[in-house]
Tab-separated table of C-alpha atoms in Angstrom:
chain	number	residue	atom	x	y	z
A	79	UNK	CA	7.927	119.761	109.660
A	80	UNK	CA	4.810	117.561	110.034
A	81	UNK	CA	5.791	115.426	107.072
A	82	UNK	CA	2.850	113.187	106.147
A	83	UNK	CA	0.320	115.197	108.165
A	84	UNK	CA	-2.802	116.769	106.670
A	85	UNK	CA	-2.835	120.540	107.138
A	86	UNK	CA	-6.331	122.039	106.919
A	87	UNK	CA	-8.527	124.937	108.034
A	88	UNK	CA	-11.753	123.579	109.543
A	89	UNK	CA	-14.907	125.462	110.507
A	90	UNK	CA	-15.935	124.661	114.097
A	91	UNK	CA	-18.754	127.188	114.405
A	92	UNK	CA	-17.826	130.639	115.690
A	93	UNK	CA	-14.266	130.310	114.376
A	94	UNK	CA	-12.145	128.285	111.981
A	95	UNK	CA	-9.104	126.373	113.177
A	96	UNK	CA	-5.866	125.577	111.406
A	97	UNK	CA	-5.077	121.946	112.252
A	98	UNK	CA	-2.462	119.346	111.360
A	99	UNK	CA	-3.347	115.692	111.887
A	100	UNK	CA	-2.283	112.185	110.921
A	101	UNK	CA	-2.620	108.568	112.017
A	102	UNK	CA	-5.246	105.877	112.425
A	103	UNK	CA	-4.768	104.799	116.054
A	104	UNK	CA	-6.151	106.111	119.356
A	105	UNK	CA	-6.516	109.911	119.054
A	106	UNK	CA	-4.366	112.366	121.009
A	107	UNK	CA	-5.074	116.109	120.938
A	108	UNK	CA	-1.971	118.270	121.529
A	109	UNK	CA	-2.789	121.812	122.727
A	110	UNK	CA	-0.054	124.452	122.571
A	111	UNK	CA	0.568	127.388	124.877
A	112	UNK	CA	1.406	131.093	124.618
A	113	UNK	CA	2.798	132.474	122.353
A	114	UNK	CA	3.287	129.320	120.310
A	115	UNK	CA	1.177	127.642	117.634
A	116	UNK	CA	0.469	123.984	116.962
A	117	UNK	CA	3.923	123.868	115.373
A	118	UNK	CA	5.490	123.696	118.842
A	119	UNK	CA	4.680	119.941	118.739
A	120	UNK	CA	6.566	119.332	115.480
A	121	UNK	CA	9.160	117.102	117.166
A	122	UNK	CA	6.737	115.263	119.467
A	123	UNK	CA	3.975	114.596	116.932
A	124	UNK	CA	6.027	112.280	114.653
A	125	UNK	CA	7.156	110.247	117.674
A	126	UNK	CA	3.541	109.784	118.765
A	127	UNK	CA	2.534	108.925	115.214
A	128	UNK	CA	5.253	106.276	114.941
A	129	UNK	CA	4.066	104.795	118.229
A	130	UNK	CA	0.681	104.181	116.595
A	131	UNK	CA	-1.449	107.096	117.727
A	132	UNK	CA	-3.567	109.517	115.744
A	133	UNK	CA	-2.143	112.962	116.469
A	134	UNK	CA	-4.075	116.239	116.158
A	135	UNK	CA	-2.255	119.582	116.503
A	136	UNK	CA	-4.505	122.648	116.110
A	137	UNK	CA	-3.822	126.329	116.528
A	138	UNK	CA	-6.223	127.432	119.271
A	139	UNK	CA	-8.769	130.086	118.368
A	140	UNK	CA	-7.052	133.456	118.237
A	141	UNK	CA	-3.595	131.927	117.939
A	142	UNK	CA	-1.481	131.293	114.852
A	143	UNK	CA	-3.488	131.041	111.663
A	144	UNK	CA	-6.782	130.162	113.349
A	145	UNK	CA	-9.447	132.840	113.140
A	146	UNK	CA	-10.208	135.431	115.791
A	147	UNK	CA	-13.623	135.747	117.421
A	148	UNK	CA	-15.237	139.172	117.961
A	149	UNK	CA	-14.154	140.561	121.333
A	150	UNK	CA	-16.735	140.535	124.139
A	151	UNK	CA	-16.736	143.003	127.007
A	152	UNK	CA	-15.960	140.191	129.482
A	153	UNK	CA	-13.405	138.601	127.104
A	154	UNK	CA	-15.380	135.361	127.156
A	155	UNK	CA	-14.781	134.855	123.437
A	156	UNK	CA	-11.273	133.712	124.428
A	157	UNK	CA	-12.290	131.834	127.560
A	158	UNK	CA	-10.960	128.336	128.078
A	159	UNK	CA	-14.581	127.173	127.935
A	160	UNK	CA	-14.972	128.594	124.425
A	161	UNK	CA	-11.639	127.173	123.263
A	162	UNK	CA	-12.470	123.759	124.740
A	163	UNK	CA	-15.818	123.732	122.932
A	164	UNK	CA	-13.989	124.486	119.657
A	165	UNK	CA	-11.696	121.527	120.195
A	166	UNK	CA	-14.503	119.090	120.997
A	167	UNK	CA	-16.193	120.135	117.756
A	168	UNK	CA	-12.907	119.809	115.872
A	169	UNK	CA	-12.274	116.294	117.168
A	170	UNK	CA	-15.806	115.224	116.288
A	171	UNK	CA	-15.356	116.580	112.778
A	172	UNK	CA	-12.266	114.397	112.524
A	173	UNK	CA	-14.284	111.391	113.727
A	174	UNK	CA	-13.170	111.268	117.381
A	175	UNK	CA	-15.903	111.247	120.032
A	176	UNK	CA	-13.376	110.378	122.759
A	177	UNK	CA	-9.685	111.263	122.889
A	178	UNK	CA	-6.696	111.975	125.115
A	179	UNK	CA	-6.015	115.672	125.686
A	180	UNK	CA	-2.532	117.080	126.295
A	181	UNK	CA	-2.097	120.769	127.142
A	182	UNK	CA	0.999	122.871	127.764
A	183	UNK	CA	1.196	126.338	129.343
A	184	UNK	CA	-2.069	128.180	128.428
A	185	UNK	CA	-3.121	124.987	126.686
A	186	UNK	CA	-2.919	123.291	130.084
A	187	UNK	CA	-5.891	125.400	131.222
A	188	UNK	CA	-7.795	124.521	128.061
A	189	UNK	CA	-7.121	120.817	128.606
A	190	UNK	CA	-8.373	121.138	132.186
A	191	UNK	CA	-11.548	122.841	130.974
A	192	UNK	CA	-12.030	120.121	128.365
A	193	UNK	CA	-11.917	117.442	131.054
A	194	UNK	CA	-14.270	119.342	133.381
A	195	UNK	CA	-16.835	120.449	130.796
A	196	UNK	CA	-16.709	117.410	128.501
A	197	UNK	CA	-15.879	114.392	130.682
A	198	UNK	CA	-17.326	111.909	128.187
A	199	UNK	CA	-14.993	113.209	125.490
A	200	UNK	CA	-11.675	113.138	127.387
A	201	UNK	CA	-10.395	109.641	128.045
A	202	UNK	CA	-7.072	110.722	129.549
A	203	UNK	CA	-5.683	114.111	130.494
A	204	UNK	CA	-2.098	115.397	130.482
A	205	UNK	CA	-1.276	118.837	131.898
A	206	UNK	CA	2.209	120.292	131.409
A	207	UNK	CA	3.922	123.076	133.349
A	208	UNK	CA	0.945	124.641	135.040
A	209	UNK	CA	-1.557	124.495	137.881
A	210	UNK	CA	-5.173	125.691	137.628
A	211	UNK	CA	-5.498	129.462	137.289
A	212	UNK	CA	-7.444	129.757	140.543
A	213	UNK	CA	-4.731	127.845	142.415
A	214	UNK	CA	-1.994	130.105	141.028
A	215	UNK	CA	-3.919	133.246	141.972
A	216	UNK	CA	-4.687	131.928	145.452
A	217	UNK	CA	-0.924	131.551	145.996
A	218	UNK	CA	0.092	134.825	144.365
A	219	UNK	CA	2.906	136.338	146.419
A	220	UNK	CA	5.684	138.816	145.700
A	221	UNK	CA	7.724	136.212	143.817
A	222	UNK	CA	4.799	135.252	141.587
A	223	UNK	CA	3.960	138.916	140.931
A	224	UNK	CA	7.592	139.605	140.010
A	225	UNK	CA	8.235	136.547	137.833
A	226	UNK	CA	4.750	136.263	136.300
A	227	UNK	CA	4.003	139.991	136.043
A	228	UNK	CA	2.887	139.448	132.459
A	229	UNK	CA	-0.371	137.871	133.696
A	230	UNK	CA	-1.384	141.246	135.106
A	231	UNK	CA	0.174	143.475	132.453
A	232	UNK	CA	-1.378	141.499	129.592
A	233	UNK	CA	-4.787	141.856	131.270
A	234	UNK	CA	-4.670	145.654	130.992
A	235	UNK	CA	-6.502	147.341	128.090
A	236	UNK	CA	-4.673	148.517	124.982
A	237	UNK	CA	-1.194	149.219	126.408
A	238	UNK	CA	0.145	145.639	126.111
A	239	UNK	CA	-0.719	145.518	122.402
A	240	UNK	CA	1.078	148.806	121.774
A	241	UNK	CA	4.151	147.740	123.731
A	242	UNK	CA	4.455	144.316	122.116
A	243	UNK	CA	3.842	145.448	118.551
A	244	UNK	CA	6.432	148.218	118.903
A	245	UNK	CA	9.076	145.464	118.983
A	246	UNK	CA	7.691	141.895	118.863
A	247	UNK	CA	11.164	140.364	118.747
A	248	UNK	CA	11.997	141.994	122.093
A	249	UNK	CA	8.834	140.746	123.787
A	250	UNK	CA	8.751	137.323	122.214
A	251	UNK	CA	12.262	135.950	122.006
A	252	UNK	CA	13.004	132.662	120.282
A	253	UNK	CA	15.941	130.686	119.005
A	254	UNK	CA	15.440	129.165	115.533
A	255	UNK	CA	18.185	126.647	116.257
A	256	UNK	CA	16.431	125.377	119.369
A	257	UNK	CA	12.895	125.727	118.039
A	258	UNK	CA	13.516	124.546	114.485
A	259	UNK	CA	13.531	126.989	111.584
A	260	UNK	CA	9.974	126.387	110.357
A	261	UNK	CA	8.496	126.435	113.844
A	262	UNK	CA	10.379	129.667	114.560
A	263	UNK	CA	9.125	131.264	111.339
A	264	UNK	CA	5.531	130.384	112.240
A	265	UNK	CA	6.015	131.700	115.780
A	266	UNK	CA	7.490	134.941	114.468
A	267	UNK	CA	4.644	135.383	111.975
A	268	UNK	CA	2.085	134.962	114.768
A	269	UNK	CA	3.773	137.269	117.261
A	270	UNK	CA	4.095	140.038	114.663
A	271	UNK	CA	0.444	140.009	113.610
A	272	UNK	CA	-1.667	142.640	115.433
A	273	UNK	CA	-4.867	140.573	115.401
A	274	UNK	CA	-3.099	137.508	116.764
A	275	UNK	CA	-1.302	139.495	119.461
A	276	UNK	CA	-4.582	140.993	120.625
A	277	UNK	CA	-6.276	137.602	120.682
A	278	UNK	CA	-3.402	136.106	122.673
A	279	UNK	CA	-3.725	138.929	125.204
A	280	UNK	CA	-7.463	138.289	125.379
A	281	UNK	CA	-6.506	134.802	126.615
A	282	UNK	CA	-4.952	136.435	129.711
A	283	UNK	CA	-7.835	138.862	130.167
A	284	UNK	CA	-10.241	135.951	130.181
A	285	UNK	CA	-7.903	134.100	132.534
A	286	UNK	CA	-8.162	136.661	135.328
A	287	UNK	CA	-11.916	137.016	134.817
A	288	UNK	CA	-14.302	134.408	133.468
A	289	UNK	CA	-11.809	131.515	133.573
A	290	UNK	CA	-11.050	132.183	137.226
A	291	UNK	CA	-14.778	132.372	137.970
A	292	UNK	CA	-15.439	129.078	136.179
A	293	UNK	CA	-12.781	127.321	138.256
A	294	UNK	CA	-14.108	128.751	141.521
A	295	UNK	CA	-17.562	127.498	140.576
A	296	UNK	CA	-16.130	124.037	139.921
A	297	UNK	CA	-14.439	123.986	143.320
A	298	UNK	CA	-17.630	125.122	145.083
A	299	UNK	CA	-19.559	122.318	143.381
A	300	UNK	CA	-16.878	119.738	144.068
A	301	UNK	CA	-16.386	119.059	140.354
A	302	UNK	CA	-13.235	117.062	139.653
A	303	UNK	CA	-11.546	115.412	136.674
A	304	UNK	CA	-13.101	112.028	135.976
A	305	UNK	CA	-10.336	110.471	133.870
A	306	UNK	CA	-6.766	109.363	134.674
A	307	UNK	CA	-4.486	112.397	134.699
A	308	UNK	CA	-0.755	112.983	134.279
A	309	UNK	CA	0.957	116.158	135.452
A	310	UNK	CA	4.436	116.644	133.966
A	311	UNK	CA	6.704	119.542	134.806
A	312	UNK	CA	9.998	120.818	133.431
A	313	UNK	CA	12.807	120.589	135.950
A	314	UNK	CA	14.360	123.875	134.788
A	315	UNK	CA	11.057	125.753	134.945
A	316	UNK	CA	9.686	127.275	138.170
A	317	UNK	CA	6.849	124.944	139.174
A	318	UNK	CA	8.615	123.610	142.247
A	319	UNK	CA	10.004	127.004	143.261
A	320	UNK	CA	6.540	128.546	143.133
A	321	UNK	CA	4.444	125.713	144.536
A	322	UNK	CA	6.728	123.307	146.375
A	323	UNK	CA	4.871	120.161	145.385
A	324	UNK	CA	2.668	121.103	142.414
A	325	UNK	CA	1.422	117.515	142.161
A	326	UNK	CA	-0.297	118.023	145.527
A	327	UNK	CA	-2.276	120.888	143.985
A	328	UNK	CA	-3.428	118.692	141.115
A	329	UNK	CA	-4.638	116.023	143.586
A	330	UNK	CA	-7.364	118.488	144.617
A	331	UNK	CA	-8.656	118.444	141.048
A	332	UNK	CA	-7.866	114.943	139.819
A	333	UNK	CA	-8.472	111.946	142.110
A	334	UNK	CA	-6.479	109.719	139.743
A	335	UNK	CA	-3.342	111.769	139.087
A	336	UNK	CA	0.303	110.895	138.807
A	337	UNK	CA	3.327	113.049	138.079
A	338	UNK	CA	6.631	112.967	136.243
A	339	UNK	CA	9.449	115.547	136.039
A	340	UNK	CA	11.120	116.055	132.663
A	341	UNK	CA	14.654	117.379	132.257
A	342	UNK	CA	13.916	120.515	130.261
A	343	UNK	CA	13.213	124.195	130.220
A	344	UNK	CA	9.670	125.500	129.867
A	345	UNK	CA	9.165	124.689	126.188
A	346	UNK	CA	9.515	120.972	126.756
A	347	UNK	CA	8.065	119.863	123.412
A	348	UNK	CA	10.864	121.721	121.660
A	349	UNK	CA	13.678	121.144	124.159
A	350	UNK	CA	13.248	117.480	125.136
A	351	UNK	CA	10.682	115.936	122.771
A	352	UNK	CA	11.981	112.389	123.253
A	353	UNK	CA	11.454	112.409	127.029
A	354	UNK	CA	8.050	114.071	126.681
A	355	UNK	CA	6.892	111.594	124.028
A	356	UNK	CA	8.103	108.688	126.196
A	357	UNK	CA	6.097	110.024	129.153
A	358	UNK	CA	2.990	110.474	127.011
A	359	UNK	CA	3.235	107.040	125.416
A	360	UNK	CA	3.765	105.385	128.786
A	361	UNK	CA	0.766	107.132	130.328
A	362	UNK	CA	-1.557	106.692	127.376
A	363	UNK	CA	-1.015	102.946	127.384
A	364	UNK	CA	0.810	100.253	125.432
A	365	UNK	CA	1.771	101.229	121.949
A	366	UNK	CA	-1.233	100.503	119.705
A	367	UNK	CA	1.210	99.435	117.006
A	368	UNK	CA	2.533	96.718	119.274
A	369	UNK	CA	6.011	98.235	119.501
A	370	UNK	CA	7.767	98.181	122.830
A	371	UNK	CA	7.870	101.500	124.668
A	372	UNK	CA	10.216	102.738	127.353
A	373	UNK	CA	8.699	103.911	130.614
A	374	UNK	CA	10.267	107.175	131.748
A	375	UNK	CA	11.720	107.166	135.257
A	376	UNK	CA	10.153	109.034	138.131
A	377	UNK	CA	6.417	108.679	137.575
A	378	UNK	CA	4.852	109.167	141.012
A	379	UNK	CA	1.372	108.818	142.348
C-alpha cells in the first residue's frame, strides 16, 4: 500500500498530520471521509501518480494517526474551517501554493471550505458523494432523519462515544477483502481508539453548529466557488434518492460545475478506483506525463 510514497508526520501548527505523498507533477490533495483515513485512497493514488500528478493523502486532524486538538465548547477545533487551514499549511510545507482538492464524504465539506476560504490556493475542486451541510439540513425530512440519523446521534454529548467503543466492529463495519487488508487494519485501528473516535464525533458536532453557520454566512454574502468544480456521485449511494438532482444543488455554490455518476457504492475510492481515477484525470486536465487518458462517460454540465 502506497509503494514509493513518503509517509511522514508534519507539524502544521495546532496539530500534526500523518501524510503520504509522492510525485513531481501538478499537485492533487485527496481528502478522506468518516470513518476512514488517508489509506482509503490507496488504490486511486497510484493511478494518479502514474498519470503524472503529485498526490498528497493526509489523515485529517483528529482522524487516523493525525493528532487531536483540544476540544472547544463550540467544537470549532474540528470545524471544516480549521481542517482546511491545516491542509493549506500542509500543502505549502510540501511546496504547493496552488493545488487541486478532492474530498469524499466528510472530506467533501472540507474541500468545499478550502475552496471558499482559500480561493487562491484551490485551482480545481472535486466533491464526492455529498452536498453542502446547510443544503442537506434545509432538506431534512423523515427519510433523511431515518437514513442519516447518525448526524444527530453523533452530535449528542458523551453517549455516542460510549456506544461506539462498547463494540467498534458493530458500529464501524468493514470488509478487508473489499477494502484491502492494510487499509482495513488502519481503519480498524482508528475506529477502536477512544481519542480518534471522539475526534471523529467532534466532526459531526461541528457540522451541525459552526460549519452550518459558516455556510449560511457564505450564502448570505453570495460567496461561491471560484474554480472549476466536479461533483461525482456513486450510483448505488443515496444522493439521487435524497436530492433528486444533486448537481442542481451544487450549481448554487459553483458557477462552473459539472457532474459525473460513478458505478459504485459509497466508498468509491475502494470499490471502483479505476472509474474514479479516470474521472479525476479527465477533469484535472491532460495527463502531465503526456500519456493518453480515457474520458469517463456521462460528464454533464
